[in-house]
């Protein structure tokens, strides 16, 4: 696989994934990137897109959150700044296609494509990530220094997490199309040698605390109890402010009745991992087609998931944008293909029950007509 420097997915996963860095020269030959500066600046001016501007002046780091005005971007100096824009794959089909090159890894783990556009000398300082990342170099060149993380100490004066005691072990200069894979926890620093673009393919790694908290929230809508606290035979209280032992015992008994099964956890995980990020908004069709016309167009033009749609499945359960469904057996193969390929080609036979389901997704803006994004 050219993307992995000649390694197949099996060898990469067994030898490098979450173990050690990998530098791949010419991972994507003739890679020109998927966005140009004017288009990126336009995205950074939108309030529904996460963007940041990092700069360093007189030895001090500065961080500004977007959206930015046209004037702010026009007045950027010639050196020493980096513009970061998240979720590029939610806006540009080419960025989504770039993300899907990494489909040898589960979609449940793929997060997004972030682009870093830097002026000469621009960077975000030595830091580390808690998730895996592929750093793909676009136009321009960037120097990367990498080292194992040992006893990390952060700069308390910096507005972002910058390491004070960074000790690089390796240094590489990346040209367009080169790619660097870094496992979680590896310290790294990238500095632009000239105006350049770097694309970061990041991965989801939910913390155990987040998973537990979200699962408890999932359970609260599914667990019901009858009855109220009662204390017949109550005796006079010696200390009015002391919580009675009987009240504690009854609360313990209620808590012990909260039960869940493996299927509950799997269903929660599907809904949780398929939920779009909070800032995501779907665009409904302005002049929606009727169910009959929708079926005709799907047959002649095919259909595709919207760039923002997250679709996963496990066994007979399917999850779309945080909603779970258990479709009839005959529909599952086509839904699995849609989830894997994110599109169904023209002349795919779609039973009426499936068309009814897909038409609802189309009306919600989760689905588009046509195989390719314009």
Short mmCIF file of C-alpha atoms in Angstrom, two decimals:
data_model
loop_
_atom_site.label_atom_id
_atom_site.label_comp_id
_atom_site.label_asym_id
_atom_site.label_seq_id
_atom_site.Cartn_x
_atom_site.Cartn_y
_atom_site.Cartn_z
CA UNK A 1 0.00 0.00 0.00
CA UNK A 2 1.61 3.24 -1.17
CA UNK A 3 -0.13 5.16 1.61
CA UNK A 4 1.75 3.10 4.21
CA UNK A 5 5.09 3.00 2.45
CA UNK A 6 4.60 -0.44 0.96
CA UNK A 7 3.28 -2.01 4.15
CA UNK A 8 -0.08 -3.73 4.00
CA UNK A 9 -2.64 -2.82 6.64
CA UNK A 10 -1.93 -5.96 8.66
CA UNK A 11 1.80 -5.25 8.97
CA UNK A 12 1.26 -1.59 9.74
CA UNK A 13 -1.22 -2.38 12.51
CA UNK A 14 0.96 -5.09 14.06
CA UNK A 15 4.27 -3.23 13.85
CA UNK A 16 3.47 0.48 14.17
CA UNK A 17 -0.11 1.24 15.25
CA UNK A 18 0.02 2.66 18.80
CA UNK A 19 3.63 1.46 19.07
CA UNK A 20 6.06 3.72 17.20
CA UNK A 21 6.19 6.45 14.55
CA UNK A 22 6.38 5.75 10.85
CA UNK A 23 7.67 8.11 8.18
CA UNK A 24 6.35 7.45 4.67
CA UNK A 25 7.94 9.22 1.76
CA UNK A 26 5.63 10.00 -1.15
CA UNK A 27 2.62 8.42 0.58
CA UNK A 28 0.33 10.21 -1.90
CA UNK A 29 2.26 10.97 -5.09
CA UNK A 30 1.75 14.45 -6.58
CA UNK A 31 -0.40 15.47 -3.61
CA UNK A 32 -1.57 19.04 -4.14
CA UNK A 33 -3.80 19.24 -1.10
CA UNK A 34 -7.56 19.64 -1.00
CA UNK A 35 -7.93 23.35 -0.20
CA UNK A 36 -6.29 26.61 -1.21
CA UNK A 37 -5.64 29.60 1.06
CA UNK A 38 -8.60 31.77 -0.12
CA UNK A 39 -11.05 28.90 0.41
CA UNK A 40 -9.53 28.10 3.80
CA UNK A 41 -9.78 31.74 4.90
CA UNK A 42 -13.45 31.73 3.87
CA UNK A 43 -14.05 28.70 6.09
CA UNK A 44 -12.24 30.37 9.00
CA UNK A 45 -14.67 33.30 8.76
CA UNK A 46 -17.69 31.07 9.40
CA UNK A 47 -19.08 30.78 12.93
CA UNK A 48 -20.14 27.14 12.45
CA UNK A 49 -16.57 25.95 11.82
CA UNK A 50 -13.94 25.53 14.51
CA UNK A 51 -10.80 27.52 13.72
CA UNK A 52 -7.80 28.81 15.66
CA UNK A 53 -4.89 31.10 14.99
CA UNK A 54 -1.61 30.40 16.80
CA UNK A 55 1.31 32.82 16.69
CA UNK A 56 4.47 33.57 18.57
CA UNK A 57 5.73 37.09 19.13
CA UNK A 58 8.71 38.12 21.25
CA UNK A 59 8.96 34.60 22.63
CA UNK A 60 5.33 34.51 23.84
CA UNK A 61 2.62 32.26 22.41
CA UNK A 62 -0.74 33.70 21.42
CA UNK A 63 -4.00 31.90 20.62
CA UNK A 64 -7.13 33.37 19.04
CA UNK A 65 -10.35 31.48 18.39
CA UNK A 66 -12.37 31.94 15.21
CA UNK A 67 -14.43 33.01 13.46
CA UNK A 68 -12.13 35.64 11.99
CA UNK A 69 -12.94 38.72 9.99
CA UNK A 70 -11.67 39.30 6.48
CA UNK A 71 -9.62 42.23 7.81
CA UNK A 72 -7.95 40.11 10.50
CA UNK A 73 -6.85 37.52 7.95
CA UNK A 74 -5.69 40.14 5.46
CA UNK A 75 -3.44 41.72 8.11
CA UNK A 76 -1.59 38.54 9.05
CA UNK A 77 2.19 39.04 9.05
CA UNK A 78 4.48 37.28 6.63
CA UNK A 79 5.95 34.92 9.25
CA UNK A 80 5.27 33.16 12.54
CA UNK A 81 1.60 32.18 12.44
CA UNK A 82 -0.51 29.05 11.90
CA UNK A 83 -4.21 28.88 11.01
CA UNK A 84 -5.93 25.65 12.08
CA UNK A 85 -9.32 24.63 10.70
CA UNK A 86 -11.10 21.52 12.03
CA UNK A 87 -13.60 19.26 10.29
CA UNK A 88 -12.51 19.96 6.74
CA UNK A 89 -14.05 16.63 5.71
CA UNK A 90 -17.48 17.92 6.72
CA UNK A 91 -17.25 20.72 4.18
CA UNK A 92 -15.21 19.47 1.21
CA UNK A 93 -15.76 16.20 -0.63
CA UNK A 94 -12.05 16.00 -1.44
CA UNK A 95 -11.22 16.13 2.27
CA UNK A 96 -13.82 13.44 2.96
CA UNK A 97 -12.23 11.29 0.24
CA UNK A 98 -8.85 11.83 1.92
CA UNK A 99 -10.27 10.65 5.24
CA UNK A 100 -11.72 7.52 3.59
CA UNK A 101 -8.25 6.51 2.37
CA UNK A 102 -7.76 5.36 5.95
CA UNK A 103 -10.76 3.03 5.93
CA UNK A 104 -8.55 0.07 6.82
CA UNK A 105 -9.25 1.46 10.31
CA UNK A 106 -12.80 1.49 11.76
CA UNK A 107 -14.99 4.46 10.92
CA UNK A 108 -15.87 4.43 14.63
CA UNK A 109 -12.28 5.54 15.28
CA UNK A 110 -11.84 8.03 12.44
CA UNK A 111 -12.50 11.56 13.62
CA UNK A 112 -11.78 14.31 11.12
CA UNK A 113 -9.34 16.07 8.84
CA UNK A 114 -7.76 19.20 10.25
CA UNK A 115 -5.68 21.48 8.04
CA UNK A 116 -2.82 23.62 9.29
CA UNK A 117 -1.85 26.53 7.04
CA UNK A 118 1.36 28.14 8.25
CA UNK A 119 3.55 31.04 7.24
CA UNK A 120 7.34 30.54 7.37
CA UNK A 121 8.34 29.86 10.97
CA UNK A 122 4.76 29.02 11.91
CA UNK A 123 3.91 26.16 14.26
CA UNK A 124 2.03 25.34 17.44
CA UNK A 125 5.05 24.48 19.56
CA UNK A 126 6.22 21.13 20.95
CA UNK A 127 3.21 19.18 22.17
CA UNK A 128 1.66 15.71 22.31
CA UNK A 129 -1.73 14.29 21.39
CA UNK A 130 -3.75 11.69 23.28
CA UNK A 131 -4.85 10.07 20.02
CA UNK A 132 -3.25 8.61 16.88
CA UNK A 133 -2.58 11.02 14.05
CA UNK A 134 -1.33 10.92 10.46
CA UNK A 135 0.39 14.15 9.40
CA UNK A 136 0.21 14.46 5.62
CA UNK A 137 2.24 17.23 4.02
CA UNK A 138 0.52 19.34 1.39
CA UNK A 139 2.14 22.14 -0.64
CA UNK A 140 5.20 23.59 1.06
CA UNK A 141 7.71 22.01 3.42
CA UNK A 142 7.67 21.48 7.17
CA UNK A 143 10.35 20.25 9.56
CA UNK A 144 9.21 17.78 12.20
CA UNK A 145 11.04 16.86 15.39
CA UNK A 146 9.78 13.85 17.34
CA UNK A 147 10.63 12.20 20.64
CA UNK A 148 9.22 9.93 23.32
CA UNK A 149 7.30 11.70 26.04
CA UNK A 150 9.16 11.56 29.34
CA UNK A 151 7.94 13.39 32.43
CA UNK A 152 5.98 16.06 30.54
CA UNK A 153 6.01 19.57 31.94
CA UNK A 154 3.75 22.16 30.34
CA UNK A 155 4.48 25.85 29.92
CA UNK A 156 2.11 27.53 32.43
CA UNK A 157 2.26 30.83 30.57
CA UNK A 158 1.18 29.40 27.19
CA UNK A 159 -2.51 29.51 26.15
CA UNK A 160 -2.21 25.98 24.73
CA UNK A 161 -0.49 22.81 25.94
CA UNK A 162 3.15 23.37 25.03
CA UNK A 163 5.94 21.20 26.46
CA UNK A 164 8.75 22.94 28.30
CA UNK A 165 11.12 19.96 28.36
CA UNK A 166 10.84 18.65 24.81
CA UNK A 167 13.80 16.46 23.83
CA UNK A 168 13.57 15.36 20.19
CA UNK A 169 15.12 12.07 19.11
CA UNK A 170 14.42 12.26 15.37
CA UNK A 171 14.09 15.05 12.83
CA UNK A 172 12.60 14.90 9.33
CA UNK A 173 11.87 17.36 6.57
CA UNK A 174 8.55 16.55 4.87
CA UNK A 175 7.88 17.44 1.25
CA UNK A 176 4.44 17.43 -0.41
CA UNK A 177 2.94 13.93 -0.28
CA UNK A 178 5.14 12.74 2.61
CA UNK A 179 3.37 11.50 5.72
CA UNK A 180 4.28 10.94 9.35
CA UNK A 181 2.29 8.62 11.63
CA UNK A 182 2.48 9.25 15.38
CA UNK A 183 0.98 7.06 18.11
CA UNK A 184 -0.67 8.67 21.15
CA UNK A 185 1.69 10.35 23.57
CA UNK A 186 4.63 10.99 21.23
CA UNK A 187 5.94 14.54 21.57
CA UNK A 188 6.35 16.41 18.32
CA UNK A 189 6.94 19.86 16.88
CA UNK A 190 6.40 21.02 13.32
CA UNK A 191 7.78 24.26 11.91
CA UNK A 192 6.98 25.58 8.45
CA UNK A 193 10.04 26.37 6.33
CA UNK A 194 7.89 28.18 3.79
CA UNK A 195 4.15 28.79 3.34
CA UNK A 196 2.73 25.30 3.69
CA UNK A 197 -0.31 23.13 4.37
CA UNK A 198 -0.32 20.07 6.63
CA UNK A 199 -3.33 17.77 6.86
CA UNK A 200 -3.90 15.97 10.15
CA UNK A 201 -6.02 12.82 10.03
CA UNK A 202 -7.09 12.41 13.64
CA UNK A 203 -8.78 9.58 15.50
CA UNK A 204 -11.38 9.37 18.23
CA UNK A 205 -10.19 8.07 21.58
CA UNK A 206 -12.98 8.68 24.12
CA UNK A 207 -11.77 8.81 27.70
CA UNK A 208 -13.09 6.17 30.06
CA UNK A 209 -14.61 8.97 32.15
CA UNK A 210 -16.53 10.35 29.14
CA UNK A 211 -17.72 6.89 28.15
CA UNK A 212 -18.96 6.12 31.67
CA UNK A 213 -20.67 9.51 32.03
CA UNK A 214 -22.42 9.23 28.66
CA UNK A 215 -23.50 5.66 29.37
CA UNK A 216 -25.11 6.73 32.64
CA UNK A 217 -26.96 9.46 30.75
CA UNK A 218 -28.04 6.80 28.23
CA UNK A 219 -29.39 4.64 31.05
CA UNK A 220 -31.41 7.37 32.72
CA UNK A 221 -33.95 7.30 29.90
CA UNK A 222 -34.27 3.53 30.08
CA UNK A 223 -34.39 2.80 33.82
CA UNK A 224 -37.64 3.32 35.70
CA UNK A 225 -38.52 2.60 39.32
CA UNK A 226 -41.81 2.55 41.18
CA UNK A 227 -42.35 3.49 44.79
CA UNK A 228 -41.21 6.24 47.14
CA UNK A 229 -39.01 6.41 50.17
CA UNK A 230 -40.89 5.32 53.28
CA UNK A 231 -39.91 5.01 56.94
CA UNK A 232 -42.74 3.51 58.99
CA UNK A 233 -41.79 3.04 62.62
CA UNK A 234 -39.52 6.09 62.53
CA UNK A 235 -38.05 6.91 65.96
CA UNK A 236 -37.25 10.37 67.31
CA UNK A 237 -34.09 11.84 65.76
CA UNK A 238 -31.27 12.67 68.18
CA UNK A 239 -29.43 14.85 65.61
CA UNK A 240 -31.86 16.52 63.22
CA UNK A 241 -29.12 17.21 60.65
CA UNK A 242 -27.89 13.59 60.51
CA UNK A 243 -28.96 11.53 57.47
CA UNK A 244 -30.84 8.46 58.75
CA UNK A 245 -29.22 5.07 58.26
CA UNK A 246 -32.48 3.71 56.85
CA UNK A 247 -32.45 6.35 54.09
CA UNK A 248 -28.93 5.33 53.08
CA UNK A 249 -29.90 1.64 53.05
CA UNK A 250 -32.94 2.25 50.85
CA UNK A 251 -30.86 4.31 48.40
CA UNK A 252 -28.28 1.50 48.20
CA UNK A 253 -31.06 -1.01 47.50
CA UNK A 254 -32.43 1.16 44.68
CA UNK A 255 -28.98 1.64 43.13
CA UNK A 256 -28.39 -2.11 43.14
CA UNK A 257 -31.50 -2.61 41.03
CA UNK A 258 -29.94 -0.66 38.14
CA UNK A 259 -28.94 -3.31 35.64
CA UNK A 260 -27.69 -3.38 32.08
CA UNK A 261 -26.64 -5.98 29.58
CA UNK A 262 -23.96 -6.26 26.93
CA UNK A 263 -26.51 -5.35 24.26
CA UNK A 264 -27.34 -2.13 26.14
CA UNK A 265 -23.66 -1.14 26.13
CA UNK A 266 -23.27 -1.99 22.42
CA UNK A 267 -26.35 0.04 21.53
CA UNK A 268 -25.17 2.98 23.61
CA UNK A 269 -21.76 2.87 21.94
CA UNK A 270 -23.33 2.87 18.47
CA UNK A 271 -25.48 5.90 19.26
CA UNK A 272 -22.63 7.69 21.02
CA UNK A 273 -20.01 7.14 18.31
CA UNK A 274 -22.38 8.00 15.46
CA UNK A 275 -23.54 11.26 17.02
CA UNK A 276 -22.41 14.34 15.06
CA UNK A 277 -20.43 16.99 16.87
CA UNK A 278 -22.52 19.73 18.54
CA UNK A 279 -21.81 22.38 15.90
CA UNK A 280 -22.93 20.19 12.99
CA UNK A 281 -26.11 21.35 11.23
CA UNK A 282 -27.74 19.43 8.37
CA UNK A 283 -29.17 21.26 5.36
CA UNK A 284 -32.63 20.03 4.41
CA UNK A 285 -33.57 20.03 0.70
CA UNK A 286 -35.25 23.31 -0.26
CA UNK A 287 -37.69 21.67 -2.69
CA UNK A 288 -37.84 18.04 -1.54
CA UNK A 289 -38.85 15.34 -3.98
CA UNK A 290 -41.87 13.17 -3.37
CA UNK A 291 -41.25 9.55 -2.35
CA UNK A 292 -42.03 8.39 -5.92
CA UNK A 293 -39.67 10.89 -7.54
CA UNK A 294 -37.02 10.17 -4.91
CA UNK A 295 -37.17 6.45 -5.78
CA UNK A 296 -36.81 7.23 -9.50
CA UNK A 297 -33.79 9.47 -8.94
CA UNK A 298 -32.11 6.94 -6.65
CA UNK A 299 -32.47 4.35 -9.37
CA UNK A 300 -31.04 6.54 -12.13
CA UNK A 301 -28.48 8.61 -10.22
CA UNK A 302 -27.69 6.65 -7.07
CA UNK A 303 -27.43 8.13 -3.59
CA UNK A 304 -24.82 9.04 -1.02
CA UNK A 305 -24.57 9.98 2.64
CA UNK A 306 -24.16 13.65 3.41
CA UNK A 307 -20.59 14.59 4.36
CA UNK A 308 -21.75 15.26 7.92
CA UNK A 309 -23.59 11.96 8.37
CA UNK A 310 -22.03 9.34 10.60
CA UNK A 311 -23.30 5.81 9.96
CA UNK A 312 -22.12 2.69 11.79
CA UNK A 313 -23.44 -0.79 12.43
CA UNK A 314 -22.85 -3.83 14.58
CA UNK A 315 -24.65 -7.07 13.84
CA UNK A 316 -28.28 -6.30 13.13
CA UNK A 317 -28.18 -2.87 14.75
CA UNK A 318 -27.52 0.26 12.67
CA UNK A 319 -26.75 3.76 13.92
CA UNK A 320 -27.15 7.00 11.99
CA UNK A 321 -26.36 10.38 13.51
CA UNK A 322 -26.97 9.15 17.04
CA UNK A 323 -30.16 7.21 16.29
CA UNK A 324 -30.33 3.43 16.47
CA UNK A 325 -32.51 1.13 14.37
CA UNK A 326 -32.98 -2.60 13.92
CA UNK A 327 -34.05 -2.98 10.28
CA UNK A 328 -35.66 -6.13 8.86
CA UNK A 329 -33.24 -8.79 7.68
CA UNK A 330 -33.64 -8.20 3.91
CA UNK A 331 -32.58 -4.55 4.26
CA UNK A 332 -29.39 -5.06 6.26
CA UNK A 333 -27.03 -5.99 3.43
CA UNK A 334 -27.82 -2.79 1.50
CA UNK A 335 -27.61 -0.67 4.63
CA UNK A 336 -24.25 -2.22 5.50
CA UNK A 337 -23.01 -1.41 2.00
CA UNK A 338 -24.22 2.16 2.36
CA UNK A 339 -22.44 2.45 5.71
CA UNK A 340 -19.18 1.00 4.33
CA UNK A 341 -19.13 2.74 0.95
CA UNK A 342 -21.14 5.81 1.99
CA UNK A 343 -22.96 5.58 -1.35
CA UNK A 344 -25.14 3.25 -3.40
CA UNK A 345 -24.68 3.27 -7.17
CA UNK A 346 -27.49 3.69 -9.73
CA UNK A 347 -29.66 0.69 -10.49
CA UNK A 348 -29.26 -0.69 -6.99
CA UNK A 349 -32.46 -2.51 -6.12
CA UNK A 350 -34.02 -0.74 -3.15
CA UNK A 351 -37.12 -2.38 -1.60
CA UNK A 352 -40.01 -0.11 -0.69
CA UNK A 353 -39.43 -0.34 3.09
CA UNK A 354 -35.83 0.75 2.54
CA UNK A 355 -36.90 3.60 0.24
CA UNK A 356 -39.30 4.85 2.90
CA UNK A 357 -36.47 4.86 5.45
CA UNK A 358 -34.01 6.55 3.08
CA UNK A 359 -36.56 9.16 2.01
CA UNK A 360 -36.87 10.18 5.66
CA UNK A 361 -33.10 10.55 5.87
CA UNK A 362 -33.14 12.58 2.66
CA UNK A 363 -35.76 14.96 4.08
CA UNK A 364 -33.62 15.38 7.22
CA UNK A 365 -30.56 16.28 5.11
CA UNK A 366 -28.70 13.10 6.06
CA UNK A 367 -28.74 11.74 2.52
CA UNK A 368 -28.15 13.19 -0.95
CA UNK A 369 -29.14 12.09 -4.43
CA UNK A 370 -26.28 11.24 -6.75
CA UNK A 371 -23.14 9.19 -6.23
CA UNK A 372 -20.62 11.99 -6.11
CA UNK A 373 -20.42 15.24 -4.22
CA UNK A 374 -20.31 18.33 -6.33
#
